[in-house]
Tab-separated table of C-alpha atoms in Angstrom:
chain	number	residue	atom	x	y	z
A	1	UNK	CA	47.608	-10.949	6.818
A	2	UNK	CA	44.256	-12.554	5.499
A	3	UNK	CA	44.600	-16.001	7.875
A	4	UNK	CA	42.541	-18.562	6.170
A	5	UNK	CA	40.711	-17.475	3.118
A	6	UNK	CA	37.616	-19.897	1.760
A	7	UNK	CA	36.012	-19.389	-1.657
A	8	UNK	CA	33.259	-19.190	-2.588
A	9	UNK	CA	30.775	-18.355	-0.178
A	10	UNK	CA	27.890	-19.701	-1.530
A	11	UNK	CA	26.991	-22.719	-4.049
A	12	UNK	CA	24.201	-24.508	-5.225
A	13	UNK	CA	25.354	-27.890	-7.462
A	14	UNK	CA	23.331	-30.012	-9.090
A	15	UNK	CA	23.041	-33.844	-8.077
A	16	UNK	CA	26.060	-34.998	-10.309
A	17	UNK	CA	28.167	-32.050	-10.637
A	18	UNK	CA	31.540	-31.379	-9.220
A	19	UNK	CA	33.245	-28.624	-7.658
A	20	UNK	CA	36.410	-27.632	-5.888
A	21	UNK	CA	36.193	-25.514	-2.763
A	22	UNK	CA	39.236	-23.158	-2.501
A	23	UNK	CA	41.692	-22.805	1.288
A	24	UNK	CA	44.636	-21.025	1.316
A	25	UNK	CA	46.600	-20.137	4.415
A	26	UNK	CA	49.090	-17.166	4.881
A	27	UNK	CA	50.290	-17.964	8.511
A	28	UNK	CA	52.559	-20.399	7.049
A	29	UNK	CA	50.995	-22.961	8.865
A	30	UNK	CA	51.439	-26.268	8.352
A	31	UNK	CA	48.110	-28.278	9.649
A	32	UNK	CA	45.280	-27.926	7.685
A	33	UNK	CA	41.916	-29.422	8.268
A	34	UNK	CA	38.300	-29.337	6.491
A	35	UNK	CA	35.164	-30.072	8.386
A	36	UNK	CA	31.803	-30.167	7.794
A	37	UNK	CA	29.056	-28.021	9.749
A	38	UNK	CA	25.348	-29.924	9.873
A	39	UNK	CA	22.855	-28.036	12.537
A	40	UNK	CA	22.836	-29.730	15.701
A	41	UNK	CA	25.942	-32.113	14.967
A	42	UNK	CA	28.931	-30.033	15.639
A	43	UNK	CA	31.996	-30.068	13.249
A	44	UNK	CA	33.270	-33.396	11.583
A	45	UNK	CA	36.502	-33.749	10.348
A	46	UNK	CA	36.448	-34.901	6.455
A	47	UNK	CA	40.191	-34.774	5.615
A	48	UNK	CA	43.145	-33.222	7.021
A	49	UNK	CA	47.312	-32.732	6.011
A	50	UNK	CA	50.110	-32.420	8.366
A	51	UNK	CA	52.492	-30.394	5.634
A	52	UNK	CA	52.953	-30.341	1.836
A	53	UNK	CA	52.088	-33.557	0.097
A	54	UNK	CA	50.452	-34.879	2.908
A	55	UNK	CA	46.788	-36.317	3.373
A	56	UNK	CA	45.007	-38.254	5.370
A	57	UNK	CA	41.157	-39.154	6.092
A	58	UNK	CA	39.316	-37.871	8.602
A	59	UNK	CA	35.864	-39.265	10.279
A	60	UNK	CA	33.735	-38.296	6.832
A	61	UNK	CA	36.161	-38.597	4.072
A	62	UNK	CA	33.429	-40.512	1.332
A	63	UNK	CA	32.639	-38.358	-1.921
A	64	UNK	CA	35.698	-35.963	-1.510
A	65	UNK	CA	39.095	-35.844	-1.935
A	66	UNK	CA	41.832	-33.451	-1.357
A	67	UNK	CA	45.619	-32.502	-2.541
A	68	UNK	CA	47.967	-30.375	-0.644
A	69	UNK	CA	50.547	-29.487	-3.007
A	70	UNK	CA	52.007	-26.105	-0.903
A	71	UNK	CA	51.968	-25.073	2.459
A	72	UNK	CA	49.174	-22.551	1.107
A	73	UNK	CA	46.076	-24.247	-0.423
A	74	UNK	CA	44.276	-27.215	0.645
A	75	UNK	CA	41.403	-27.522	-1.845
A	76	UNK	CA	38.735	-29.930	-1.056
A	77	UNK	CA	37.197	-31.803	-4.466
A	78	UNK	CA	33.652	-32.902	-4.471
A	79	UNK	CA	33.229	-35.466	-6.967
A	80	UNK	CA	29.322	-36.051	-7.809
A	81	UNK	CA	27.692	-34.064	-5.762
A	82	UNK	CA	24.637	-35.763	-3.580
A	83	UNK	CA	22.128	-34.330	-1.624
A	84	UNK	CA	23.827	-35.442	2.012
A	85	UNK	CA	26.762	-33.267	1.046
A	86	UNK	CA	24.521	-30.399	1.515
A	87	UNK	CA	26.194	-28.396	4.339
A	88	UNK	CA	28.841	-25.806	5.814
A	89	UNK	CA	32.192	-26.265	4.712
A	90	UNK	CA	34.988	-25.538	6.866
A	91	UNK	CA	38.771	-24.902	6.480
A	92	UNK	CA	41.213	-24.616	9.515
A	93	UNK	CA	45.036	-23.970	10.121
A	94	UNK	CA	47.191	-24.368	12.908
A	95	UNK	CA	50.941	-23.977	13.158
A	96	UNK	CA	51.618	-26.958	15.188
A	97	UNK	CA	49.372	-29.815	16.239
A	98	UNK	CA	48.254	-28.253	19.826
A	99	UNK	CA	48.103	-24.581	19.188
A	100	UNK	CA	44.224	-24.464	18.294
A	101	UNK	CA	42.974	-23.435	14.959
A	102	UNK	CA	42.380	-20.586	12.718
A	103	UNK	CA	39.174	-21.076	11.059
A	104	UNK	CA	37.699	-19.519	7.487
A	105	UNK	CA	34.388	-17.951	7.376
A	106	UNK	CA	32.680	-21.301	5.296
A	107	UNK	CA	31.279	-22.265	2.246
A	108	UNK	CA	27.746	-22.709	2.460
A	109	UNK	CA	26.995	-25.755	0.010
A	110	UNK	CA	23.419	-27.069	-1.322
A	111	UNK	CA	23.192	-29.570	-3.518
A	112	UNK	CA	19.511	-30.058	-5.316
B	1	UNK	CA	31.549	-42.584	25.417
B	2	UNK	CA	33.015	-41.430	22.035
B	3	UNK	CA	31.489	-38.395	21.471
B	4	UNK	CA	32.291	-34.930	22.754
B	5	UNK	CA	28.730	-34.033	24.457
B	6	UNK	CA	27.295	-30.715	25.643
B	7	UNK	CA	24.230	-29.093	26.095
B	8	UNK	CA	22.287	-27.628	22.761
B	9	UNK	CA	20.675	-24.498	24.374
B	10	UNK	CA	21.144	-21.910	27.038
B	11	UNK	CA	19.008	-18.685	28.001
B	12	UNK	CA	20.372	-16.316	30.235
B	13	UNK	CA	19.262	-12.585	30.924
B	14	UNK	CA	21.860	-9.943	30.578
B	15	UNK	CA	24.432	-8.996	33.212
B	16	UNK	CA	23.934	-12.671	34.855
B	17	UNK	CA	26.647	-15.547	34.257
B	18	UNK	CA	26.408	-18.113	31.951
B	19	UNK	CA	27.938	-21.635	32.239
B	20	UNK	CA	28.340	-24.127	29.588
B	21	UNK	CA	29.470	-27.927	30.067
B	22	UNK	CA	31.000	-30.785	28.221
B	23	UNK	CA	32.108	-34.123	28.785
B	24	UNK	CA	34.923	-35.132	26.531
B	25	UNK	CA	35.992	-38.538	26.186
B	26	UNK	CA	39.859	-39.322	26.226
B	27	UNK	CA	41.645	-38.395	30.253
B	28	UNK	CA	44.932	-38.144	28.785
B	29	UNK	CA	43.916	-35.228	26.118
B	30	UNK	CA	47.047	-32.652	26.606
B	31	UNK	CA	44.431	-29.206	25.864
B	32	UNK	CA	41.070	-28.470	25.666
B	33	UNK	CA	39.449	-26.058	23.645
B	34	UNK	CA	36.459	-23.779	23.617
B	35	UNK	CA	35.483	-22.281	20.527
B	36	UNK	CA	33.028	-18.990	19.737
B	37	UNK	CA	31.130	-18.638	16.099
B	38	UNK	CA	28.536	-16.147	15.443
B	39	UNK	CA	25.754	-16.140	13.268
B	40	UNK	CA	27.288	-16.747	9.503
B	41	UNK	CA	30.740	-17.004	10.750
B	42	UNK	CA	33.517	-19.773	11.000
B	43	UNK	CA	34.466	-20.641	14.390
B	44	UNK	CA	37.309	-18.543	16.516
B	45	UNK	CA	39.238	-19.901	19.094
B	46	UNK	CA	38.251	-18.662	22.534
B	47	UNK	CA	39.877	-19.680	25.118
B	48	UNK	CA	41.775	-22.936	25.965
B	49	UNK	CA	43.274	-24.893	29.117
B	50	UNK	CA	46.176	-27.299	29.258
B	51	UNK	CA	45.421	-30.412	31.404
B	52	UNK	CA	47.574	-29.712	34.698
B	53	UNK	CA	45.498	-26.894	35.676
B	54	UNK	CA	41.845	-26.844	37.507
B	55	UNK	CA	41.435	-23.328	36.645
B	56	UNK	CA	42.058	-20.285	33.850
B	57	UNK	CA	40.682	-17.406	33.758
B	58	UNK	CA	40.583	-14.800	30.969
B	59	UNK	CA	38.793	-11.636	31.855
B	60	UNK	CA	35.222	-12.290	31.570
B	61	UNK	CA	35.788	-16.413	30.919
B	62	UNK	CA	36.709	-19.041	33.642
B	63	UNK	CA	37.462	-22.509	32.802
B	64	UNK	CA	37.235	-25.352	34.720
B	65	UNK	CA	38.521	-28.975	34.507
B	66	UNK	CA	37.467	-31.890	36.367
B	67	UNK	CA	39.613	-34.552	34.930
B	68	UNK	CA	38.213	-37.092	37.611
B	69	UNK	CA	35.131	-36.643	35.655
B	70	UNK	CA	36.454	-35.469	32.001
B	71	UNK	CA	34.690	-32.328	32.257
B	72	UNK	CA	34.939	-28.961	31.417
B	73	UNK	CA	33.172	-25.634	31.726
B	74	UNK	CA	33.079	-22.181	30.270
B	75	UNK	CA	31.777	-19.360	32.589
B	76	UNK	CA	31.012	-16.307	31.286
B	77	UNK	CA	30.406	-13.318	34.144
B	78	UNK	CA	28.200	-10.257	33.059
B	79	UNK	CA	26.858	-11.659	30.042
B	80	UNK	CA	26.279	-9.468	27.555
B	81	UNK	CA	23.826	-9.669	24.398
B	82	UNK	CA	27.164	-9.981	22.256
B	83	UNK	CA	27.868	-13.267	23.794
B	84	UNK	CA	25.222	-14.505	21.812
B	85	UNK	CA	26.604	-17.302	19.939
B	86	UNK	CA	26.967	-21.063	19.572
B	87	UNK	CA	29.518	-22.590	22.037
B	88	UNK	CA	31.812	-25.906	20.957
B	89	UNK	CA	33.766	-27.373	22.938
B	90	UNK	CA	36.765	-29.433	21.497
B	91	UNK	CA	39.495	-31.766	22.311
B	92	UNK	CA	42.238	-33.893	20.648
B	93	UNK	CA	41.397	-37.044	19.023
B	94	UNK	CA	44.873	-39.507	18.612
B	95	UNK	CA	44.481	-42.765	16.906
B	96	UNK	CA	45.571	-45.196	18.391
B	97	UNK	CA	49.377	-46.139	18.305
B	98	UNK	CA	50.117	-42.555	16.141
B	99	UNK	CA	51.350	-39.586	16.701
B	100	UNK	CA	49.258	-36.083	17.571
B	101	UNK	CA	48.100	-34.657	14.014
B	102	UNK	CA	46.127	-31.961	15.557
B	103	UNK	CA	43.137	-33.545	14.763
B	104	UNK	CA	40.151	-32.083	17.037
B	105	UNK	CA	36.514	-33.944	17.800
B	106	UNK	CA	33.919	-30.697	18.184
B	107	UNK	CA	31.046	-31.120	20.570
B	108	UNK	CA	27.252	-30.595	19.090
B	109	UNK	CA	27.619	-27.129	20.390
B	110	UNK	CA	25.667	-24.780	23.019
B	111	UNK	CA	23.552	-21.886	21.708
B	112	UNK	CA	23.734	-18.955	24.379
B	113	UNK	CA	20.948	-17.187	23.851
B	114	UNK	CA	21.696	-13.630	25.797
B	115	UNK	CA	17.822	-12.005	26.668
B	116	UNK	CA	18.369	-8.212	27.608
């Protein structure tokens, strides 16, 4: 039982560039959430999905997207990458909408 | 207010308590949350408290909730240097008119900092 796995780790894009940052769940859960880390500004909440093909903004949602196409993976899209998206990445799960999350370990992101 | 807001830093010598506040905004949030991460790590739920209790305790970790006031505490007795971490606390943000999506509105976080 891995909980939430986030890949990579580590990335440094170009201004321009794209990427996709990998979550996948194996709690079955059916929440899923990605936030955004900055130092000193807590955790803000870019997009989020309620179940398969389901998606919804969240407080930060400009420059990404997202698809949820199976309970499993939630990839969030970065579509020319700018300097402000330079940050920590976060996926969560939860199995229902009160029980608290399961968090991944984080992509670090810099884009230069 | 709209924001979630706690302290950003705490120093405490080890084997003494630590307490760590936050307002929240919303009185009719259902749970509140307090969430651990260490250095390089995501975030993992610590403790939590539904809103018709004052009081939890967990071992080591009391909770407290002053709805009067909207806010909450985490006390942490005989701190020890691996309480070192960054504190958040969290609670449910509904839009208005829809129905609970699980979203969650993170405070700015409390570093402990535990001195031995």
């Amino acid at each position: 039982n891995a909980g939430v796995t986030q890949t990579p780790k580590f990335r440094i894009l170009k201004i321009g560039q794209s990427m996709t940052l990998q979550c996948t769940q194996d709690m079955n859960h059916n929440y899923m959430y990605w936030y955004r880390q900055d130092p000193g500004m807590g955790l803000k909440l870019i997009y989020y999905s309620v179940g398969a093909g389901i998606t919804d903004k969240g407080e930060v949602p400009n420059g990404y997207n997202v698809s949820r196409s199976t309970t499993e993976d939630f990839p969030l899209r970065l579509e020319l990458a700018a300097p402000s998206q330079t940050s920590v990445y976060f996926c969560a799960s939860s199995p229902t909408e009160d029980y608290g999350y399961t968090f991944g370990s984080g992509t670090r992101l810099t884009v230069v | 207010g709209e924001d979630v807001e706690q302290s950003l830093f705490l120093s405490v010598r080890e084997g003494d308590s630590s307490v760590i506040n936050c307002t929240y905004t919303d009185s009719s949030s259902t749970y509140l949350y307090w969430y651990k991460q260490e250095p390089g790590a995501g975030l993992q739920l610590l403790t939590y408290i539904f809103s018709n209790m004052d009081m939890k305790q967990d071992q080591r970790l009391t909770v407290l909730l002053n709805k009067k006031d909207k806010h909450l505490s985490l006390r942490i007795a005989d701190t020890q240097t691996g309480d070192s971490a960054i504190y958040f606390c969290a609670e449910p943000r509904r839009d208005h008119g829809s129905s609970n999506t699980g979203k969650l509105i993170f405070g700015q976080g409390t570093t402990l900092q535990v001195k031995p």
